[in-house]
Coordinates of C-alpha atoms in Angstrom, one line a residue:
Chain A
X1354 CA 79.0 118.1 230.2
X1355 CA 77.2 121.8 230.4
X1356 CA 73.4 122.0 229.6
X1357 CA 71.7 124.6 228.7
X1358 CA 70.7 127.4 231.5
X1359 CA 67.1 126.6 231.5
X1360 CA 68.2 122.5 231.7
X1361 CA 68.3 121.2 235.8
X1362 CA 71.2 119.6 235.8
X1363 CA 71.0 115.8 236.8
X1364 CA 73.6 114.4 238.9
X1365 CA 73.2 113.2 241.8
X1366 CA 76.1 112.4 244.5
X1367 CA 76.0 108.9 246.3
X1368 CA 78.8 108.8 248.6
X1369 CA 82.1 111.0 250.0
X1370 CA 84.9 108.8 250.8
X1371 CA 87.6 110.4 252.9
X1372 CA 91.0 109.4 255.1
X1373 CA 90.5 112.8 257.0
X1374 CA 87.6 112.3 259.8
X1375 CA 87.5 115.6 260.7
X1376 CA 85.9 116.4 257.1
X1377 CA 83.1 114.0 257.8
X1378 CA 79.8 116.4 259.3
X1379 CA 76.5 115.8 259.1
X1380 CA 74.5 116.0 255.7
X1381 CA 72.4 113.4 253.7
X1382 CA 75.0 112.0 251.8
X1383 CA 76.7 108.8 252.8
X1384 CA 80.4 109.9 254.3
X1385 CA 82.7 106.8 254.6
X1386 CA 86.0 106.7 256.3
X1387 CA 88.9 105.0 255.1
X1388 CA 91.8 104.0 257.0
X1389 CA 94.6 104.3 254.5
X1390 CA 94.9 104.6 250.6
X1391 CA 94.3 101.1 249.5
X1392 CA 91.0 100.9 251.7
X1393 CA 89.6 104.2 250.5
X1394 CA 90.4 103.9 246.5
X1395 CA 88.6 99.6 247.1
X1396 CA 85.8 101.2 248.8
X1397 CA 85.1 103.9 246.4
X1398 CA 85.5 101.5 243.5
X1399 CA 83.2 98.8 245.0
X1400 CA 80.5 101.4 245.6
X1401 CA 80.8 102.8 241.9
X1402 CA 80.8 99.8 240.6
X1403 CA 77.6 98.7 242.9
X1404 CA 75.6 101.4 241.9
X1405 CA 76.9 101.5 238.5
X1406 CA 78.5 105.3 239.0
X1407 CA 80.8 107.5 238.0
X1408 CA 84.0 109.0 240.1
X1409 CA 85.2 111.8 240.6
X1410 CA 88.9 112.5 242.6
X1411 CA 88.9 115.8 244.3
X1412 CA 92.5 117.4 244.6
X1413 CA 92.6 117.0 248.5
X1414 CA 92.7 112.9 248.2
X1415 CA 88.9 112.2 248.7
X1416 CA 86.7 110.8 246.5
X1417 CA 82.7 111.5 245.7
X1418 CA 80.8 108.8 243.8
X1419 CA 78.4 110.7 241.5
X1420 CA 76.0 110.2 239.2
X1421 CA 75.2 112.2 236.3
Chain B
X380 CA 34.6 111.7 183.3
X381 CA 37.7 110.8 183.4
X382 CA 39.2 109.3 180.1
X383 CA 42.1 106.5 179.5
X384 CA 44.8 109.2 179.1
X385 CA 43.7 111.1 182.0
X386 CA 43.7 107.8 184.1
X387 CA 47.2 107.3 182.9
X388 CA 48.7 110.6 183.6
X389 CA 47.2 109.9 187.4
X390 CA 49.1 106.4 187.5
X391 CA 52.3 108.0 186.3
X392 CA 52.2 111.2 188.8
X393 CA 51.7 108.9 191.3
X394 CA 54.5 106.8 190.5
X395 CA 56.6 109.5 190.1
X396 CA 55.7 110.7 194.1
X397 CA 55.9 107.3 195.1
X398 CA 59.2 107.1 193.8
X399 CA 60.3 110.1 195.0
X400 CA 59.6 109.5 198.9
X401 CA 61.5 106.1 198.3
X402 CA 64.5 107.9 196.6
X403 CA 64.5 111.0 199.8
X404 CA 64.0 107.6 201.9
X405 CA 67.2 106.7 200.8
X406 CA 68.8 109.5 200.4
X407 CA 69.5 110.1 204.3
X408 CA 73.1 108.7 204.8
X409 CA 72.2 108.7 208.7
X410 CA 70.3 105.5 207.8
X411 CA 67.2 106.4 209.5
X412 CA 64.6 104.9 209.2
X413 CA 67.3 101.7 208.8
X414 CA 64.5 99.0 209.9
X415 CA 61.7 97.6 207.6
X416 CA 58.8 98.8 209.2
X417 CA 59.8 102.4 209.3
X418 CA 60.4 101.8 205.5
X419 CA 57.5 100.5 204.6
X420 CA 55.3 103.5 207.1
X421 CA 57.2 106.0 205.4
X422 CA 56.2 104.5 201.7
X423 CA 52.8 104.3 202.5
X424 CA 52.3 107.7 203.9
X425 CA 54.6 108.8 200.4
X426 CA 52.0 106.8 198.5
X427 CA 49.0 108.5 200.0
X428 CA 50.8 112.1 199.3
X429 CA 51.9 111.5 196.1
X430 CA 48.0 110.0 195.5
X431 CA 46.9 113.3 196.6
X432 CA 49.1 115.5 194.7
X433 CA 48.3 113.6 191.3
X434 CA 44.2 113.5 191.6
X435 CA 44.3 117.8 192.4
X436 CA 44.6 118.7 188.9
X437 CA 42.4 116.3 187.2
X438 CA 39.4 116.8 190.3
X439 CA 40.1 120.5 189.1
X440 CA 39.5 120.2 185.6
X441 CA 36.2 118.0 186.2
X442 CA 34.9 120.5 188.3
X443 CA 34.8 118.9 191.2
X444 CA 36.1 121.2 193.1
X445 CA 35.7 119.6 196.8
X446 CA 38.2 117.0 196.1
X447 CA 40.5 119.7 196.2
X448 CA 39.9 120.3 200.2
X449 CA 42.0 117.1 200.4
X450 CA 44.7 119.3 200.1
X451 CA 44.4 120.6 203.5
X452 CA 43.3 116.7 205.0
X453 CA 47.3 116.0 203.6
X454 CA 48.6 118.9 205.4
X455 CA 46.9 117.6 208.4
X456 CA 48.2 114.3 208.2
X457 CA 51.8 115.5 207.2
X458 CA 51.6 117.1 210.5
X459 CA 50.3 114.1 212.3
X460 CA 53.5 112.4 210.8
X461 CA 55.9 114.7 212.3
X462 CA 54.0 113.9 215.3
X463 CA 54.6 110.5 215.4
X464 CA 57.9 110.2 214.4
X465 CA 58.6 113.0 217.5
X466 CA 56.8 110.8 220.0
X467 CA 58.8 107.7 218.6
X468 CA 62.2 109.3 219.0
X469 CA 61.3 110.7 222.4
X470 CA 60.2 107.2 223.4
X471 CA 63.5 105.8 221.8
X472 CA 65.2 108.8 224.3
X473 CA 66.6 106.0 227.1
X474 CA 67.7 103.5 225.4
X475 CA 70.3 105.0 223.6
X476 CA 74.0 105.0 224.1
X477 CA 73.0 109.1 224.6
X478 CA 70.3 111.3 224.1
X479 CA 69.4 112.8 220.8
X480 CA 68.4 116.1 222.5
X481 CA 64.7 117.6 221.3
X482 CA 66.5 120.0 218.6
X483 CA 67.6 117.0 216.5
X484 CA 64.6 115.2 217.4
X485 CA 63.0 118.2 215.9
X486 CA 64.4 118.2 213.1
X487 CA 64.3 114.5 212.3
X488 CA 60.5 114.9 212.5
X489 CA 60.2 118.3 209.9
X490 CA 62.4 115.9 207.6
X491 CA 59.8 113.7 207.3
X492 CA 56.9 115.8 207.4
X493 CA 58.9 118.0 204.6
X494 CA 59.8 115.0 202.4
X495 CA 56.2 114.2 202.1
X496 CA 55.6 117.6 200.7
X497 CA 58.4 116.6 198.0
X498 CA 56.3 113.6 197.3
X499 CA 52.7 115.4 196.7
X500 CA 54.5 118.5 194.7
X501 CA 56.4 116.1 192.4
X502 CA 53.4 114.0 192.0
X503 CA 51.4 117.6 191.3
X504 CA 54.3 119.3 189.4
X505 CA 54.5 116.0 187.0
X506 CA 50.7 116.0 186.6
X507 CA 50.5 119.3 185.8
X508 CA 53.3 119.5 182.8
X509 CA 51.4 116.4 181.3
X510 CA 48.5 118.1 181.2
X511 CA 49.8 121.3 179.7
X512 CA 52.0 119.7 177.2
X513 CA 49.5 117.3 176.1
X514 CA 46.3 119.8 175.2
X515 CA 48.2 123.2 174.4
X516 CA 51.4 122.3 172.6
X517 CA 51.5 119.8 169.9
X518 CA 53.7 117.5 171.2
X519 CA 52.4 113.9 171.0
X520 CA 50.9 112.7 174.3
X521 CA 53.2 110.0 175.3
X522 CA 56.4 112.3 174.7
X523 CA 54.8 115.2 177.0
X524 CA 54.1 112.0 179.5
X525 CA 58.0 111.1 179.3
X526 CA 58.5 115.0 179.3
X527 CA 56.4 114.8 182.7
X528 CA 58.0 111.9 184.6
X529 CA 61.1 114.1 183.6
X530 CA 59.8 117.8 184.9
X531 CA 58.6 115.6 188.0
X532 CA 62.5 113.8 188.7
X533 CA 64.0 117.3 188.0
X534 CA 61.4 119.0 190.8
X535 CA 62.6 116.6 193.1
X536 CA 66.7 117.0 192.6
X537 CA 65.8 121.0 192.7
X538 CA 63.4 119.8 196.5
X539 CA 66.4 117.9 197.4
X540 CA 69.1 120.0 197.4
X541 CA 66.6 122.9 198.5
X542 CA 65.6 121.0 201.6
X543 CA 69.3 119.3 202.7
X544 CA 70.5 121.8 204.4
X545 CA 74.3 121.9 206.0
X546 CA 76.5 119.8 208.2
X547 CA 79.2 120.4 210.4
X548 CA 81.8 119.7 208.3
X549 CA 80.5 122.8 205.7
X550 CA 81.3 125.1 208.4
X551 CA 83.9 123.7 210.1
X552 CA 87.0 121.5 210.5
X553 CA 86.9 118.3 212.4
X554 CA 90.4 117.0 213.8
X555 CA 91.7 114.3 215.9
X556 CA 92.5 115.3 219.6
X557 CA 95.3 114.0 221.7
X558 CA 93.5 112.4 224.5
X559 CA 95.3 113.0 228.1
X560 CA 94.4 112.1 231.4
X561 CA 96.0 114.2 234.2
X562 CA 95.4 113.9 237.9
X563 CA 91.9 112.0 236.8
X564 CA 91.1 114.8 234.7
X565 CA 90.6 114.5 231.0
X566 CA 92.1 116.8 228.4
X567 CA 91.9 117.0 225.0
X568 CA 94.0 119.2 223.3
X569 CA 94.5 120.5 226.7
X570 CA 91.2 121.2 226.8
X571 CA 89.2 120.7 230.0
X572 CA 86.8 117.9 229.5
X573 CA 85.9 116.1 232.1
X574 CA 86.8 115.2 235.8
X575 CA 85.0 112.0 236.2
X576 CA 87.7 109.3 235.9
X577 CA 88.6 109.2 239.6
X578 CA 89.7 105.4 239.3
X579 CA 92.3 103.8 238.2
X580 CA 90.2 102.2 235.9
X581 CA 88.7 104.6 234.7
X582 CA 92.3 106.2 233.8
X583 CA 93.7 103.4 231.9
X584 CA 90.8 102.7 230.1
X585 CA 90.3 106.2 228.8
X586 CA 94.4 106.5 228.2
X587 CA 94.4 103.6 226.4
X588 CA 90.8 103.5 224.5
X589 CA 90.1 107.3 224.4
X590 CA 89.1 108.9 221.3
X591 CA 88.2 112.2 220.8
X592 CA 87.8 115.2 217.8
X593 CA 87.8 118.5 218.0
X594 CA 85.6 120.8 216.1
X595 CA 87.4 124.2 214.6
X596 CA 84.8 127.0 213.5
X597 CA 85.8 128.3 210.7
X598 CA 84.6 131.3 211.4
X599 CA 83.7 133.0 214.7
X600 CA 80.1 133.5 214.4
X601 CA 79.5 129.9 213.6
X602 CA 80.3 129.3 217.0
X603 CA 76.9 130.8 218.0
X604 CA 75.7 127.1 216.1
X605 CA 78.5 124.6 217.1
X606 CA 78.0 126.0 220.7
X607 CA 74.6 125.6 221.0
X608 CA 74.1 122.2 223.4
X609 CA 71.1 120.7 220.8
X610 CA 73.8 120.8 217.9
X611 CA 76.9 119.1 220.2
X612 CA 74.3 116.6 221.7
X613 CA 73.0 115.7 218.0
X614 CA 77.0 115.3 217.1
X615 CA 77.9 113.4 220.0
X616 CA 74.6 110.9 219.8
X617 CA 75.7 110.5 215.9
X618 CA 79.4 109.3 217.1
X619 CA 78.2 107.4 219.7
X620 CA 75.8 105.5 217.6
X621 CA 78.2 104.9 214.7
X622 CA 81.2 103.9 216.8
X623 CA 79.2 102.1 220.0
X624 CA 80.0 103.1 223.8
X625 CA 81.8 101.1 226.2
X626 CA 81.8 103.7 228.6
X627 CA 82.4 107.4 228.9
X628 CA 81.1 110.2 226.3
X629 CA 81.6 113.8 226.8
X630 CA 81.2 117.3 225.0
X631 CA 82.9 120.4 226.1
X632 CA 83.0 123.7 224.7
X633 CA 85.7 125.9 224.6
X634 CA 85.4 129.7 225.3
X635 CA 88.6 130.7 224.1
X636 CA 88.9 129.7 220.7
X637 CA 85.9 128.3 220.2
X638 CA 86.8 124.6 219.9
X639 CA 84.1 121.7 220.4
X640 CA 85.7 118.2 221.9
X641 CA 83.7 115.3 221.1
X642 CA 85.6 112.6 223.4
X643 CA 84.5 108.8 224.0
X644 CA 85.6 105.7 224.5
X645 CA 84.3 103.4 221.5
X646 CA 83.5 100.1 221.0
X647 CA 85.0 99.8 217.3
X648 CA 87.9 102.1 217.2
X649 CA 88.2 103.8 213.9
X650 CA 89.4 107.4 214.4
X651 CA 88.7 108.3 210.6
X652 CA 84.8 107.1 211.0
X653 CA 84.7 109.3 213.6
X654 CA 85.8 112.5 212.3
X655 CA 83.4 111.3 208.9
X656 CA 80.2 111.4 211.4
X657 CA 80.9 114.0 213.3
X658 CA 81.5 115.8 210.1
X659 CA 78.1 114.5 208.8
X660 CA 76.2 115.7 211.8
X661 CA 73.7 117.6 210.0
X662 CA 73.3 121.2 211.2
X663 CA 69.9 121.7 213.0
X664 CA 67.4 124.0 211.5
X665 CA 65.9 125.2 215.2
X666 CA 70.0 126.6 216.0
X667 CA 70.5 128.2 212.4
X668 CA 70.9 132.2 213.6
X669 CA 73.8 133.1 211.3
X670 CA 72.3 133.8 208.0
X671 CA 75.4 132.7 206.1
X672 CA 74.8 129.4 207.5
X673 CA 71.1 130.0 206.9
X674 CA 71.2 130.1 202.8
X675 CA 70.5 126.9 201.2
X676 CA 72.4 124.8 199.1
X677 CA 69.9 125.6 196.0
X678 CA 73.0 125.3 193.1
X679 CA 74.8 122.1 195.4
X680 CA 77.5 125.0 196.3
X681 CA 79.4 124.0 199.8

């Protein structure tokens, strides 16, 4: 949902959840690997759920757990 | 000194105020203030103004002219009740299904500042035409009293419709949207909405609980209103409280054509409710630019 321009926008991401390692570098976000599908779409869901978060799929496969 | 008659044109202006800020209370089909308390603060504080309003013209005629300074003591505590009622909704902020936004909030607290004002000029206006019809015109006292209490109900129908103001629905059309999840993306009316329904879940639950309506301008330049993120926040958090959230509320604008999506997924489902509220959103004074939308609704014309 858009805010105004003078509104800081408040999301914050929690985790990236990938099958690809080579897309894992450093940074301060948790980055998880996943061995195959079934692992990586539990994982992501446990940790939403956990933190009480939303989800967002990005069109290479991964997943970011977000919270806005 | 005050004699019988005048005591009794004071009792009836203040009735008549009194009545009036418990009519306006009513009046709001939003239901706010919906809770006894805020009922009975808001009758009190009606009392007091329409108190003031009836005492100005008989402390004028008695020469005492200081009373009148209490005038500007009511203005100052009308504008300590706009206060109040602003920190109370701000407070209220996080514990809502979503946020009111500070534009409605806003304008929820003028309301109730301004509907004090109806209360001390009815209670004044009513005093006033007693007074006149009573020692100028021949007409028998009680009849200019019953003329009065009628001058002072008419005054406040005239404040009423004066002060209401517009909703959504006088400037627009509110229609269902098809709700459509693709790739974990939500569209309504394929438009964009939202990309946050990465789960399976998530998916389902929005596919098969989704509801959504889509605001159509009717015409262009009252998108610079609908647009505005205080008036789709105040729409959304008026949906959301009349339907309930089980999870998921979103507002999108779209550039194209103009179109506003209200989409959520509701705890009662009733698609018609939804497009009523949304409809009934009032529209807020602070994002009035257009002055079509700006003229009042002085005759009751849409």
């Amino acid at each position: 949902m858009g805010r105004e321009a003078s509104t800081k926008p408040s999301y914050e991401i929690f985790a990236y959840l990938t099958l690809n390692k080579e897309r894992i570098i450093a940074g301060g976000v948790l980055c998880l690997y996943a061995e195959n599908e079934k692992d990586l779409k539990t994982m992501t869901r446990d940790i939403a759920k956990g933190l009480k978060a939303d989800v967002v799929k990005l069109t290479n496969g991964d997943y970011m757990v977000i919270r806005i | 000194m005050l004699g019988s008659f005048d005591i009794t044109v004071i009792v009836t202006s203040i009735f008549v105020g009194f009545v009036s800020r418990g009519i306006s209370l009513k009046e709001d089909f939003r239901q706010y203030p919906s809770y006894p308390n805020g009922y009975m603060i808001h009758l009190i504080t009606g009392f007091v103004a329409a108190s003031l309003g009836a005492v100005a013209l008989p402390a004028l005629l008695s020469k005492n002219f200081v009373a009148v300074t209490f005038l500007t003591l009511a203005i100052q505590q009308f504008r300590d009740v706009r206060k109040t009622e602003k920190e109370s909704l701000e407070s209220l902020e996080q514990t809502e299904y979503t946020y009111r936004g500070s534009a409605y909030i806003d304008g929820i607290a003028k309301t109730f500042e301004a509907r004090n004002y109806m209360a001390l000029v009815t209670a004044l206006l009513t005093s006033i035409v007693i007074h006149i019809l009573s020692n100028f015109t021949p007409i028998n006292k009680w009849v200019s009293l019953l003329l009065g209490i009628t001058a002072g109900f008419f005054s406040l129908y005239f404040l009423i419709r004066f002060s209401k103001g517009k909703t959504i629905g006088d400037i627009a059309d509110v229609r269902t949207g098809t709700v459509e999840v693709k790739d974990s993306e939500l569209f309504v009316d394929d438009i964009y909405v939202s990309n946050l329904l990465g789960t399976d879940n998530a998916e389902k639950l929005i596919s098969e609980e989704g509801m959504a309506v889509v605001i159509y301008p009717r015409e262009s330049h009252f998108r610079i209103n609908l647009d505005n993120f205080g008036q789709r926040q105040a729409a959304l958090f008026e949906a959301t409280r009349a339907l309930g959230v089980k999870r998921y509320h979103f507002t999108r604008k779209d550039y194209e054509k103009g179109r506003v999506v209200i989409a959520l997924v509701p705890l009662k489902k009733d698609q018609d409710a939804l497009i009523e509220v949304v409809k009934k959103c009032p529209l807020l004074e602070s994002v009035k630019k257009s002055h079509s939308v700006m003229k009042t609704n002085m005759g009751g014309k849409k």
